[in-house]
CSV table of C-alpha atoms in Angstrom, one decimal:
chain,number,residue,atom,x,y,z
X,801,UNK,CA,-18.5,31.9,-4.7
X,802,UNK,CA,-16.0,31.0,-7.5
X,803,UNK,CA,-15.1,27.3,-8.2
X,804,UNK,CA,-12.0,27.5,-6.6
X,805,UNK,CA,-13.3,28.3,-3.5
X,806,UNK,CA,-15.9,26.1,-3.2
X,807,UNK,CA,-13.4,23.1,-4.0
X,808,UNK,CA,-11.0,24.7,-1.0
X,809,UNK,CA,-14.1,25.0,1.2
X,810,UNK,CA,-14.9,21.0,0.7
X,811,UNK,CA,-11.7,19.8,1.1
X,812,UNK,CA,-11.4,21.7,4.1
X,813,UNK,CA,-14.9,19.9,5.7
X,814,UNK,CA,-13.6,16.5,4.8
X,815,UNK,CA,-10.5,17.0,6.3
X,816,UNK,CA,-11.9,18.1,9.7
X,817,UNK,CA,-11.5,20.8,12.3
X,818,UNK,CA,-11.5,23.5,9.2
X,819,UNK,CA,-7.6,22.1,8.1
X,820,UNK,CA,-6.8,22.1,4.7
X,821,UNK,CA,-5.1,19.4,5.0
X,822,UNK,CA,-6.6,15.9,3.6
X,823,UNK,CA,-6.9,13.6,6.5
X,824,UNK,CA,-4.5,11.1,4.8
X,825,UNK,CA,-2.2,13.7,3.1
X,826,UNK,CA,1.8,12.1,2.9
X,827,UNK,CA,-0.3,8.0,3.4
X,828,UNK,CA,0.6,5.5,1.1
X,829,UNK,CA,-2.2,2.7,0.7
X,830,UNK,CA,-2.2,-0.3,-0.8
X,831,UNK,CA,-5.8,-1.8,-2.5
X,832,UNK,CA,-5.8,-4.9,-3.6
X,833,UNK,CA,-8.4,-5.8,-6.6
X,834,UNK,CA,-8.4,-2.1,-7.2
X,835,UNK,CA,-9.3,-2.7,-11.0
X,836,UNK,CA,-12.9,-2.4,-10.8
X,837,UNK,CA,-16.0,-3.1,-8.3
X,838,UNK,CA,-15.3,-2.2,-5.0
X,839,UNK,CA,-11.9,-2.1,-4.7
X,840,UNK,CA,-12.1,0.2,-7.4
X,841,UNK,CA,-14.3,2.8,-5.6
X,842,UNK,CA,-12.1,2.1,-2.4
X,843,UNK,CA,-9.2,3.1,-4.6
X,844,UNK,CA,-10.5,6.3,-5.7
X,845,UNK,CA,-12.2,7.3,-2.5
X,846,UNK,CA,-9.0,6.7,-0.1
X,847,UNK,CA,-6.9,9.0,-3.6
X,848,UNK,CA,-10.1,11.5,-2.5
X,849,UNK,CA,-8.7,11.6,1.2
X,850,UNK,CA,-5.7,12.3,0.2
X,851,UNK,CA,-3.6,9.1,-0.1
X,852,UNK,CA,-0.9,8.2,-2.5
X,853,UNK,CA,-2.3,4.5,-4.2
X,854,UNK,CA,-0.4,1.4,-4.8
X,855,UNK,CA,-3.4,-0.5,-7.1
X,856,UNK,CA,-3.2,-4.3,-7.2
X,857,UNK,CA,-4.9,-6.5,-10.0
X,858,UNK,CA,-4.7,-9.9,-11.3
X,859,UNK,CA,-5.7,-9.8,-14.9
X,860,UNK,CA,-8.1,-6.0,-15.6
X,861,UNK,CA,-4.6,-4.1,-16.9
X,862,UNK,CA,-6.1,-2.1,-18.9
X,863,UNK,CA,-8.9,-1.0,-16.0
X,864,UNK,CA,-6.1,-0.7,-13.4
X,865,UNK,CA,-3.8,1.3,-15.7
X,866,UNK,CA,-6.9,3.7,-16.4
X,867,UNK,CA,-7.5,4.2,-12.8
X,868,UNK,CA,-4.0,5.0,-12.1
X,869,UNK,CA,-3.8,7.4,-14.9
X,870,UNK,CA,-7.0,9.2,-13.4
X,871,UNK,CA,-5.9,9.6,-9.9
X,872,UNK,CA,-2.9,12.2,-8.7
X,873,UNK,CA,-0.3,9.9,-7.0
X,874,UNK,CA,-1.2,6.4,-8.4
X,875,UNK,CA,0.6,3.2,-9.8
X,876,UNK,CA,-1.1,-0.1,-10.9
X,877,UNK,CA,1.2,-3.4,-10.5
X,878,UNK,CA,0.2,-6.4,-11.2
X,879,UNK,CA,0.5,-9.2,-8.7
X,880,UNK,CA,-1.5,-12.5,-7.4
X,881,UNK,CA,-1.9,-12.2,-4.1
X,882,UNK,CA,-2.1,-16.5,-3.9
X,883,UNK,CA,1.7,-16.2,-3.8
X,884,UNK,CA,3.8,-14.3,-1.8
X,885,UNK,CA,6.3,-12.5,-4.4
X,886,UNK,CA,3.5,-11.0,-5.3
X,887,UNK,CA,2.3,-9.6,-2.6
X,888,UNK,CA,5.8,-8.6,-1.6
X,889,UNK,CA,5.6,-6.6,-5.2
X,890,UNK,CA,3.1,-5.0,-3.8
X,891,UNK,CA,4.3,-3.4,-0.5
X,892,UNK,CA,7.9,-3.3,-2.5
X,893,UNK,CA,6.1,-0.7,-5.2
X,894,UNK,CA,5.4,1.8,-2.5
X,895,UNK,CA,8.3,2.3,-1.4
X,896,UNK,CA,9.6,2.8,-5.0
X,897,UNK,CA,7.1,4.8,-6.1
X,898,UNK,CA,6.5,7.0,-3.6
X,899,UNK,CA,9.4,6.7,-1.3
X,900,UNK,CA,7.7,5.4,2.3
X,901,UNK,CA,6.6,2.5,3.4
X,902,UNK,CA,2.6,1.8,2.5
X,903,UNK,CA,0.6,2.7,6.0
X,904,UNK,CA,-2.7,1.1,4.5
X,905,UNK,CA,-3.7,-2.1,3.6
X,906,UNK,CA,-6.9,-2.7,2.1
X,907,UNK,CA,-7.4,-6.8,1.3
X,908,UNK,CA,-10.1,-6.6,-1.7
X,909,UNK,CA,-9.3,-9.5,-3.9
X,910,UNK,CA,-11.2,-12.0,-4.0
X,911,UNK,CA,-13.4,-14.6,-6.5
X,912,UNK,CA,-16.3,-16.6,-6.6
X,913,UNK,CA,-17.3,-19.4,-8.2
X,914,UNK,CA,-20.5,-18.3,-10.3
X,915,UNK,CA,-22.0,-21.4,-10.7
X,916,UNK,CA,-23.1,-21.2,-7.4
X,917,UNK,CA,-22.6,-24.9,-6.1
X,918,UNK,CA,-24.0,-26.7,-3.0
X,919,UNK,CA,-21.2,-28.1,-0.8
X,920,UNK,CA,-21.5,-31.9,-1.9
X,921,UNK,CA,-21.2,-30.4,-5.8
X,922,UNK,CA,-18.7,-28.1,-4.9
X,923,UNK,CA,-15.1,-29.2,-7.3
X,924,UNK,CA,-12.1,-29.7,-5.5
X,925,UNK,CA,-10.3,-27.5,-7.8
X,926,UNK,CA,-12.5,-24.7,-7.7
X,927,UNK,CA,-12.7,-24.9,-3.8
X,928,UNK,CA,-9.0,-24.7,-3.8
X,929,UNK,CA,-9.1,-21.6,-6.2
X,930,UNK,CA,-11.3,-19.6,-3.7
X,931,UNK,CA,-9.8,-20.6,-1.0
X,932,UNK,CA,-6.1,-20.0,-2.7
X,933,UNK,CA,-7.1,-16.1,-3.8
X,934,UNK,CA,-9.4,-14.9,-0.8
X,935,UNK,CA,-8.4,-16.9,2.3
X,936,UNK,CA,-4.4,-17.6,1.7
X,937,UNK,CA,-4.2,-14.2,-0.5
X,938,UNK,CA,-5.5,-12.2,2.4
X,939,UNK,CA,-3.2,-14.4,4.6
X,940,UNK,CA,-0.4,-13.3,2.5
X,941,UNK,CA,-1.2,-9.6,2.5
X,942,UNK,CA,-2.4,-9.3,6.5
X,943,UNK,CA,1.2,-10.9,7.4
X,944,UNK,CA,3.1,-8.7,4.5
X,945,UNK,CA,1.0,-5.1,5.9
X,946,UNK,CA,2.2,-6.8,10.2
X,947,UNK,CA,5.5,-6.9,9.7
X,948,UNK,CA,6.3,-3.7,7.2
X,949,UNK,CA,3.5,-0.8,8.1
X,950,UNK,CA,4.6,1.8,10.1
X,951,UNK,CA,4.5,1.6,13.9
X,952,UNK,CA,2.7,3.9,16.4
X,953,UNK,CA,0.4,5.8,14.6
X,954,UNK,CA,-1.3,6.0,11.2
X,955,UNK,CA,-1.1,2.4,10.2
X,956,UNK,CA,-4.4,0.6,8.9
X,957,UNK,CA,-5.2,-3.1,7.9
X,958,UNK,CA,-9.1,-3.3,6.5
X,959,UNK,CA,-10.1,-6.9,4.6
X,960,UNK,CA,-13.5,-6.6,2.8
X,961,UNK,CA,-15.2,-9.5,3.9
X,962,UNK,CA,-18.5,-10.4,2.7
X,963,UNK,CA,-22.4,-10.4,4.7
X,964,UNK,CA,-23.0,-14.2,3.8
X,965,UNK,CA,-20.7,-14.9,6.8
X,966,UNK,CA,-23.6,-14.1,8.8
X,967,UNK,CA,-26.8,-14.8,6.0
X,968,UNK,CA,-25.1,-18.3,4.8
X,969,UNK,CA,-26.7,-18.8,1.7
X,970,UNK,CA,-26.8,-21.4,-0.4
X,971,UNK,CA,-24.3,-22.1,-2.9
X,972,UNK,CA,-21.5,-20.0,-1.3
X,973,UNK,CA,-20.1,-22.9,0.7
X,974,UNK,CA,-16.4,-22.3,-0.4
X,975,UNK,CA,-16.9,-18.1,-0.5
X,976,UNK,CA,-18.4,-18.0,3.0
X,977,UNK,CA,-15.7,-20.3,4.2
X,978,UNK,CA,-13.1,-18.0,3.2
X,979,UNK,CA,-14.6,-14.8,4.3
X,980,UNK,CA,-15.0,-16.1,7.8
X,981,UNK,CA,-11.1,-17.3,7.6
X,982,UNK,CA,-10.2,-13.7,7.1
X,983,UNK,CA,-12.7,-12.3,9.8
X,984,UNK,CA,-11.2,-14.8,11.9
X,985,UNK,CA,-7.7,-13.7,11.0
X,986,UNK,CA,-8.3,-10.3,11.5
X,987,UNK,CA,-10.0,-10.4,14.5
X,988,UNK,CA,-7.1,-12.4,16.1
X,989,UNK,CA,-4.6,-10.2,14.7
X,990,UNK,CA,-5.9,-7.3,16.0
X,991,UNK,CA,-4.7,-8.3,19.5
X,992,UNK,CA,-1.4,-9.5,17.9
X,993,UNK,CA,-0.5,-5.8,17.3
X,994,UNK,CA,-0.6,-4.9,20.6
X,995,UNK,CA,1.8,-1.9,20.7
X,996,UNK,CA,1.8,-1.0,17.4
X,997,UNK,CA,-1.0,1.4,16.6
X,998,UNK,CA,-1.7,-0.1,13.7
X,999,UNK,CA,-5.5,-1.3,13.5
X,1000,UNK,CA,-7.4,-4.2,11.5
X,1001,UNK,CA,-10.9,-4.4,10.7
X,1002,UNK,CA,-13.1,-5.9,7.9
X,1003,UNK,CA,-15.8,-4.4,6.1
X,1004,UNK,CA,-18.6,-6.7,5.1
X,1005,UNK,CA,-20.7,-5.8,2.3
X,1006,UNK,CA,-23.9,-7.1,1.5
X,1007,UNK,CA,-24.8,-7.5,-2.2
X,1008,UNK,CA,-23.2,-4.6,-4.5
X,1009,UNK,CA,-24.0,-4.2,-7.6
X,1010,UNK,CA,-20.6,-5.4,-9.6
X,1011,UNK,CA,-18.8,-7.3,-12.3
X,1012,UNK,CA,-18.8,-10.2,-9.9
X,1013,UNK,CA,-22.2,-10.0,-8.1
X,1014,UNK,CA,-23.5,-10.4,-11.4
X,1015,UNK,CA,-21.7,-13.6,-12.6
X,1016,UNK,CA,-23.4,-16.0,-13.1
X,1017,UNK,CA,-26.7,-14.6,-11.6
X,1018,UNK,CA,-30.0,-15.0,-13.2
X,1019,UNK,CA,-32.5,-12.0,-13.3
X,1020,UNK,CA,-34.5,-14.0,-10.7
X,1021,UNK,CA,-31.7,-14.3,-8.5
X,1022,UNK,CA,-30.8,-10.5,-8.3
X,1023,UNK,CA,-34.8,-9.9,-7.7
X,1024,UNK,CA,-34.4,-11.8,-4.6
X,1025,UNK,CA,-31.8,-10.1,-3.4
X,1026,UNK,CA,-32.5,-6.8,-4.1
X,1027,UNK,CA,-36.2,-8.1,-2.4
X,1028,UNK,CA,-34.7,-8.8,1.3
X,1029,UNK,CA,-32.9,-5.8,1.5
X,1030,UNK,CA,-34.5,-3.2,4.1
X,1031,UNK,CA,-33.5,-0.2,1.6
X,1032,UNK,CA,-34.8,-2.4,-1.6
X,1033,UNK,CA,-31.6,-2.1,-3.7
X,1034,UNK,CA,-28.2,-3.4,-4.3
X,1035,UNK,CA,-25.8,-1.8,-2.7
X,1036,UNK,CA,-23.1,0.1,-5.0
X,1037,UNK,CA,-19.3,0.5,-4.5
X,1038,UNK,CA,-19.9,4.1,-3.2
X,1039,UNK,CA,-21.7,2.8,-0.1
X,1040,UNK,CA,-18.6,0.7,0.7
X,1041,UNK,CA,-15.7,2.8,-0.1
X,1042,UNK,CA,-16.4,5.7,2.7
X,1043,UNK,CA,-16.8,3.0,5.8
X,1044,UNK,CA,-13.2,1.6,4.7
X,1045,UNK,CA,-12.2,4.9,4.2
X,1046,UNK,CA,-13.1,6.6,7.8
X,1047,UNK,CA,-11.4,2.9,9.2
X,1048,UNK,CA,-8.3,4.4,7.4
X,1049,UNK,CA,-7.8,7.9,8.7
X,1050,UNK,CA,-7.1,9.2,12.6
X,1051,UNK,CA,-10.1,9.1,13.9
X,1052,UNK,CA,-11.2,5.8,13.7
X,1053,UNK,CA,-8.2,4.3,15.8
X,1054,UNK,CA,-10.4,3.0,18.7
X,1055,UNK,CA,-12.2,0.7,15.9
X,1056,UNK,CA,-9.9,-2.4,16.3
X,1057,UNK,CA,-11.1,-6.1,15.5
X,1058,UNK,CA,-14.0,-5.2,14.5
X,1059,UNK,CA,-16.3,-6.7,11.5
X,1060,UNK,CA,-18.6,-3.2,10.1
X,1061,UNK,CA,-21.1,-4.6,8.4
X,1062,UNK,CA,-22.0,-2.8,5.6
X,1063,UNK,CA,-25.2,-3.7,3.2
X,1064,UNK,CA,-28.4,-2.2,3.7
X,1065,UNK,CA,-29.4,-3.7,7.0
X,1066,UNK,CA,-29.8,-7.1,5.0
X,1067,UNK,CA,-27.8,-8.8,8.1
């Protein structure tokens, strides 16, 4: 079989039911953090499915720009998510770029302070940094991607959230805090959109093997973790990206307010 047809066989399978057609051929998606790690891998599975890719970053523009240069229908814009002209940028791109309104929403961004503090050593200022980026950005973004996706049908809100919302470690007082503000946000809004068609989930990895994982972490550290993990590894940005990629597509659409955990079985 030549080349050609194998690559026409395979995009047929992933879209389903022997079409042709990608299952989110003519989407627009928005990933936010799309510069590297997982939102990166989010980024280029969801261009794999077919979807036109609005990548946000805060401060990786040469990653970002390479990304967008290696995908089909791809721009990369720059915007904090803390504030909300930039998220607006975001959705506002889209429609330039591609000329629709994005259907997707993917809230990625986040940070983490890597010197891994208890609570009662915990700076004000870095607790308001964390809390600024990963629980008022996604705020930001989930209320941008309510009031502009597309009603009934085809619209998708997914916030990667994070497993120590239900592990709790130590040292991730301010991280976990915020994640569970977004679970929380999502879950309620979820039931908000009654009517719409448009769905919102979180993902929740467990620990993936990134820029930011790594930060900060001593060899010891990653041991342990990689140690009480059922599948002994760290997970990797291609175990994410295809759970928030089925939440995005047609078939998922009875998965509403729900938390998938994703991350080995560690939770």
């Amino acid at each position: 079989m030549a080349d050609a047809d194998i690559a026409a066989v395979a995009a047929a399978s992933s879209a389903g039911g022997g079409s042709a057609q990608p299952p989110l051929a003519g989407r627009v998606a928005i990933v936010t953090g799309a510069s590297r790690g997982i939102g990166r891998g989010i980024a280029a599975h969801l261009s794999s499915l077919g979807a036109s890719l609005v990548l946000g970053y805060a401060s990786s523009a040469a990653e970002a720009k390479g990304l967008a240069a290696e995908l089909p229908r791809a721009v990369a814009v720059r915007a904090d998510v803390s504030e909300e002209d930039g998220v607006r940028s975001l959705f506002d791109a889209a429609e330039s770029a591609f000329g629709a309104r994005a259907h997707i929403l993917v809230a990625n961004a986040a940070v983490l302070d890597d010197k891994y503090p208890s609570l009662a050593d915990t700076a004000t200022a870095d607790f308001d940094r964390t809390l600024a980026v990963n629980a008022r950005g996604a705020f930001l973004c989930l209320r941008e991607a309510a009031n502009r996706l597309p009603r009934g049908g085809g619209g998708r809100i997914v916030a990667v959230t994070s497993a120590v919302v239900g592990s709790l470690p130590t040292g991730y007082a301010a991280y976990t805090a915020s994640k569970a503000a977004v679970e929380a946000m999502v879950r309620t809004m979820a039931k908000e959109l009654k009517g719409t068609r448009i769905t919102a989930n979180c993902v929740a990895p467990g620990a993936t093997a990134t820029d930011m994982f790594f930060a900060g972490k001593t060899k010891e550290m990653v041991r342990r973790n990689v140690e009480n993990n059922p599948m002994e590894r760290l997970g990797e940005p291609r175990d994410i990206a295809p759970v928030v990629g089925f939440l995005c597509t047609d078939a998922a659409e009875w998965i509403n307010g729900q938390v998938i955990g994703a991350n080995g079985g560690y939770v």
